[in-house]
Short mmCIF file of C-alpha atoms in Angstrom, two decimals:
data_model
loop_
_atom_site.label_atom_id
_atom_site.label_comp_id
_atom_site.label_asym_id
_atom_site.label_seq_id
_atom_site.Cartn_x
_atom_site.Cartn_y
_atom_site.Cartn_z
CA UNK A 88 28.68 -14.49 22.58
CA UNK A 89 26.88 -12.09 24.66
CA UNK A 90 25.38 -8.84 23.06
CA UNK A 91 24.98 -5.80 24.51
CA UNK A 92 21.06 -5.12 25.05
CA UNK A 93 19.05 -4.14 27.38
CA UNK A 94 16.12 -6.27 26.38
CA UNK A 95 15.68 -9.64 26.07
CA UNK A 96 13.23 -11.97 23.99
CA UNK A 97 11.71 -14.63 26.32
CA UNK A 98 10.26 -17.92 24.94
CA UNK A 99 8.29 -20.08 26.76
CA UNK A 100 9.06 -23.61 25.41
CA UNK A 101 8.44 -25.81 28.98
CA UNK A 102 5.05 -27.66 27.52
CA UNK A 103 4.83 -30.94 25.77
CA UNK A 104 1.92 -29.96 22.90
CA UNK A 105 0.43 -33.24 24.04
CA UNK A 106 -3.02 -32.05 21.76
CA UNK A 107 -0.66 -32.13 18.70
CA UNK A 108 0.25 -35.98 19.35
CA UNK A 109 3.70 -35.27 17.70
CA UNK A 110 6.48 -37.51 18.21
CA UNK A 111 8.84 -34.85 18.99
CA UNK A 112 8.83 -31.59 21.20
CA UNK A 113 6.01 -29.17 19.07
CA UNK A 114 9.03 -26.50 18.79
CA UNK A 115 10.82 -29.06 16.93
CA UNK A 116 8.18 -29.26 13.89
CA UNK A 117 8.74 -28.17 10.58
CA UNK A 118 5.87 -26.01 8.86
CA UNK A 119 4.96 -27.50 5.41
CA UNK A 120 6.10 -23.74 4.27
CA UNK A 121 8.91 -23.58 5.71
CA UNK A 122 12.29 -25.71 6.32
CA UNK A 123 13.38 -25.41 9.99
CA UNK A 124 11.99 -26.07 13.44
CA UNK A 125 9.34 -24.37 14.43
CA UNK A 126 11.19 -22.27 17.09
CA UNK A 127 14.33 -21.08 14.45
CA UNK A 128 11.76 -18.11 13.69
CA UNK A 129 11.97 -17.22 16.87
CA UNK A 130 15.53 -17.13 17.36
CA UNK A 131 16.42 -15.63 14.01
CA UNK A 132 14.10 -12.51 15.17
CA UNK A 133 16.37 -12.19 18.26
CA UNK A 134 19.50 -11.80 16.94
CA UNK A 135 17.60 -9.65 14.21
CA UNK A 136 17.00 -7.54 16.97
CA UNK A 137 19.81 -7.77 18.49
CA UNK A 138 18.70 -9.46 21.55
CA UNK A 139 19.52 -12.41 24.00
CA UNK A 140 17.07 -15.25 23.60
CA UNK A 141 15.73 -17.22 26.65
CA UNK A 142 14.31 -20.66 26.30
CA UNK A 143 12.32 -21.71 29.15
CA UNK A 144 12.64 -25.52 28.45
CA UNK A 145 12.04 -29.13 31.14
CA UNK A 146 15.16 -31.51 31.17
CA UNK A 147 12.42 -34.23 30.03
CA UNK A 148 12.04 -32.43 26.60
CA UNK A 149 16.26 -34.37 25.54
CA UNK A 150 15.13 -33.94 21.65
CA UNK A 151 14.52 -29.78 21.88
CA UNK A 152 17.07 -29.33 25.04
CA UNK A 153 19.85 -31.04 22.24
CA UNK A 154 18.56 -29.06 18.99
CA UNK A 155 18.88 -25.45 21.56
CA UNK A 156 22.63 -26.64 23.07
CA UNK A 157 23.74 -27.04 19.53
CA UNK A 158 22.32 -23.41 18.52
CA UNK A 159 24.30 -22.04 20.91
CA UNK A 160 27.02 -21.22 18.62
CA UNK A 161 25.03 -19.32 15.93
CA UNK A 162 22.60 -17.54 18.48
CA UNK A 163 22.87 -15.26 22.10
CA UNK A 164 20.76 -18.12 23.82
CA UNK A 165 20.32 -18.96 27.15
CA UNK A 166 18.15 -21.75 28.24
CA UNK A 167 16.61 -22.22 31.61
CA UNK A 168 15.27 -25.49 32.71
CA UNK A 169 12.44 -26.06 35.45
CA UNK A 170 11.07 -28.82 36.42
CA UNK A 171 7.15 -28.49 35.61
CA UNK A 172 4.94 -25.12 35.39
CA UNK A 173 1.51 -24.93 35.48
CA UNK A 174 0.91 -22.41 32.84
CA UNK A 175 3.41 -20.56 30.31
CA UNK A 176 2.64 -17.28 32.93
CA UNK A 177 4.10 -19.86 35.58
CA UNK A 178 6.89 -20.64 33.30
CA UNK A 179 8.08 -16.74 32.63
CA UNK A 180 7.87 -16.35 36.69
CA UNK A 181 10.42 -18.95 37.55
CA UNK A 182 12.77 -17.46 35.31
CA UNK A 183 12.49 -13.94 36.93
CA UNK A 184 16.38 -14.62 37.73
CA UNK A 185 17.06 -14.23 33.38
CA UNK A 186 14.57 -11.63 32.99
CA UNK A 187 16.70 -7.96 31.79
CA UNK A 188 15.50 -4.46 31.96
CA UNK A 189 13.07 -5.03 29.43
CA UNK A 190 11.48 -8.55 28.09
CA UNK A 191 9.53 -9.17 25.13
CA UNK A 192 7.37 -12.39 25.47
CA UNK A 193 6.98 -13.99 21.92
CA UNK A 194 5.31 -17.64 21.90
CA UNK A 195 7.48 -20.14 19.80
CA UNK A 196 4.22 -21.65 17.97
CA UNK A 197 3.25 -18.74 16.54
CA UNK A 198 3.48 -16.28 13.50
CA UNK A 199 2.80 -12.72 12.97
CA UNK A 200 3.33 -9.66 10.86
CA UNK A 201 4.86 -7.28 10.85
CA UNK A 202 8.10 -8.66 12.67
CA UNK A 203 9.22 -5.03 12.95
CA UNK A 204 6.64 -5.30 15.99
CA UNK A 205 9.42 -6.11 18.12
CA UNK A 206 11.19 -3.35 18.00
CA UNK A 207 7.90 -1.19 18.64
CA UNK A 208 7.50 -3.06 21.66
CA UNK A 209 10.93 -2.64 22.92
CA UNK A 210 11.03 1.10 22.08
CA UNK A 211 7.59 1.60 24.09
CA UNK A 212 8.66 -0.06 26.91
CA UNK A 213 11.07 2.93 27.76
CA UNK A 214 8.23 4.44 28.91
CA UNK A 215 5.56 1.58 29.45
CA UNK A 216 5.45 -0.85 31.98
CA UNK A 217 3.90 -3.18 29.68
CA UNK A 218 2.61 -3.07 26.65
CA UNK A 219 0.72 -5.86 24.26
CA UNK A 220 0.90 -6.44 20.70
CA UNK A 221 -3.05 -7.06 19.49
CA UNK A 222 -4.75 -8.13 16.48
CA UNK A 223 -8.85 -8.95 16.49
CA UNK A 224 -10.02 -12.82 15.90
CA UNK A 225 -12.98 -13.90 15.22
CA UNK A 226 -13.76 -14.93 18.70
CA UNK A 227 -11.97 -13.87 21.98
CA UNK A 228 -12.95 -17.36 23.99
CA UNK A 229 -9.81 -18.71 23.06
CA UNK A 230 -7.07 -15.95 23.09
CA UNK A 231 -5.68 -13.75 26.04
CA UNK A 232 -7.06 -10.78 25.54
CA UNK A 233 -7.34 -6.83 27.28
CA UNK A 234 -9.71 -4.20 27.57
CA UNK A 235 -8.51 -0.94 27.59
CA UNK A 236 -10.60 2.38 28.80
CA UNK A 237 -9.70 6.02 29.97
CA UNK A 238 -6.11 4.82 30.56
CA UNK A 239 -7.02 1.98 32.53
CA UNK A 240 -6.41 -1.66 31.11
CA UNK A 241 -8.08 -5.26 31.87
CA UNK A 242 -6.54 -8.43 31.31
CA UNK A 243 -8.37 -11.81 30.93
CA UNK A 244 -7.23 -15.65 29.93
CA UNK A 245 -9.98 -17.08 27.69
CA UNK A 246 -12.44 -14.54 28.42
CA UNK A 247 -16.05 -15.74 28.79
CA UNK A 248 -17.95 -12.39 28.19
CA UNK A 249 -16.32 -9.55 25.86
CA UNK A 250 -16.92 -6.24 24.13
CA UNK A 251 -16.86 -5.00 21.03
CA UNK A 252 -13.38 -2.89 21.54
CA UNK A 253 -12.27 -6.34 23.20
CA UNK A 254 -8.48 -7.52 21.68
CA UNK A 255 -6.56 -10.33 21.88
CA UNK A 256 -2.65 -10.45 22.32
CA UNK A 257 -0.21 -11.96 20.31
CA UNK A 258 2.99 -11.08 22.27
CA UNK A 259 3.64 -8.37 24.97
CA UNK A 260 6.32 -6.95 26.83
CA UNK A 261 7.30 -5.83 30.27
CA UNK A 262 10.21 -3.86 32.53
CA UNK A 263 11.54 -6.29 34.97
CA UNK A 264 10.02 -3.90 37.50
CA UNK A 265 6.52 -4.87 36.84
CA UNK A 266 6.63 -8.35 35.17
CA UNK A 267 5.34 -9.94 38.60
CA UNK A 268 2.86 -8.40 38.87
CA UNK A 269 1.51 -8.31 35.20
CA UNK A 270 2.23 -12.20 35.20
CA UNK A 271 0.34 -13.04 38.20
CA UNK A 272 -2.21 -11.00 37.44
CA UNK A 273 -2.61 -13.31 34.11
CA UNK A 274 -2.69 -16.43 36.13
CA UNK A 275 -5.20 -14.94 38.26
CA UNK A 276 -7.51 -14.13 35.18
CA UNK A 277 -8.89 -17.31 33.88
CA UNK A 278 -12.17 -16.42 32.02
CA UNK A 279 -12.92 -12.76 33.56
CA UNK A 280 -10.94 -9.54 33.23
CA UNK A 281 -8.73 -8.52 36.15
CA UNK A 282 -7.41 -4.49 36.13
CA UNK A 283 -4.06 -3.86 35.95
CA UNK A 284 -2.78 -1.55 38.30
CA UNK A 285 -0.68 0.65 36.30
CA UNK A 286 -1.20 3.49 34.03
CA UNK A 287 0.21 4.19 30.30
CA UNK A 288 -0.29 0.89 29.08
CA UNK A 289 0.32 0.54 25.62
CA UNK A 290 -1.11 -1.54 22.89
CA UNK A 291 0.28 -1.64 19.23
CA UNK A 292 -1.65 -3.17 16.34
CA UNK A 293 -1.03 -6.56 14.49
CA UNK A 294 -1.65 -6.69 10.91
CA UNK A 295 -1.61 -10.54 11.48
CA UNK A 296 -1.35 -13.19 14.18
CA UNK A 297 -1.47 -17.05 13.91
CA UNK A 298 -0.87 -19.64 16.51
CA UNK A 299 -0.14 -22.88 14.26
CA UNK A 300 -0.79 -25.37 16.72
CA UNK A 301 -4.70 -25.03 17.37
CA UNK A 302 -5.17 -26.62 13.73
CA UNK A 303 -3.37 -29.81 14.15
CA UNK A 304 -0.52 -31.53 12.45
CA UNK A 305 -2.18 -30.79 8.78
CA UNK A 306 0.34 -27.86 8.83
CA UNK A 307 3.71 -30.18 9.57
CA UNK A 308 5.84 -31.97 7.60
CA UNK A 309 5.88 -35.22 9.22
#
């Protein structure tokens, strides 16, 4: 089944979690609060919104490429498989040939409210070229985060040195027309803040923003 939408929710899923230790893809774990794989979140909040879902996946990952074929019948999924990426920017860039008008980039280890983000990011990007769903942690060192001044916005991977008006992103999207160069500009930014070259860049606020791998298997059932 193929729905008609202009936008479509992209999901990196082409790493092996190898900090986790898990003996299973990471997308395939079950939070102790809830009572499906990991990555079902993500899929039920594309056909929530009415969009096509695109797993980036690696044929070596059988267990997670098996669990996505046999979703195929309840979800609009399409999965993509390379054959290694250096980053989940490099991942999103090899599947340029899936990417639709618009693209909203949501991470399939994560959680955040509200989920009605979504649909703020898709209606911005009408008029956007990107735009970043942010929320404020503790410490930037470990998020990607962006800068934004006088209509002018910075991008950095892990910053090393931040300000106080600093954010980090939870998800973002892009129009096709610019994801290139938004994605290589992320590659590009390891540690310090690069400018993006285009103007009326949008951010819209988080209430809430977890990624639920960086504390360990304590939150999986095993």
């Amino acid at each position: 089944m193929t729905l008609s939408s202009t936008t479509k929710l992209l999901i990196p899923a082409a790493g092996f979690g190898k900090r986790l230790q898990a003996n299973r893809s990471k997308e395939l774990l079950v939070l102790k609060e809830e009572s499906e794989p990991m990555i079902e979140w993500a899929l039920k909040l594309a056909k929530l919104n009415k969009m096509n879902a695109v797993i980036i996946s690696r044929e070596d990952k059988v267990d997670l490429n098996v669990f996505l074929e046999k979703k195929k019948a309840t979800y609009d999924l399409e999965v993509l498989y390379i054959a290694s990426s250096l980053e989940w920017a490099d991942s999103l860039l090899q599947a340029e040939m899936l990417w639709a008008d618009r693209n909203i980039v949501l991470l399939p280890d994560t959680r955040f409210t509200p989920t009605s983000i979504i649909g703020s990011l898709n209606s911005s990007l009408i008029h956007a070229p990107y735009n970043f769903a942010t929320f404020q942690p503790k410490s930037l060192n470990a998020w990607g985060a962006v800068r934004c001044k006088d209509k002018k916005c910075f991008i950095a991977e892990k910053p090393q040195v931040t300000i106080a008006t600093d954010l980090a992103w939870g998800l973002f999207g892009f129009n096709r027309a610019y994801g290139k160069t938004l994605l290589r500009t992320i590659l590009k930014s390891t540690s310090d803040f690069i400018l993006l070259p285009d103007e009326n860049i949008e951010t819209i606020p988080l209430e809430q923003f977890e990624d639920k791998t960086r504390s360990g298997l304590g939150l999986f059932r095993l």
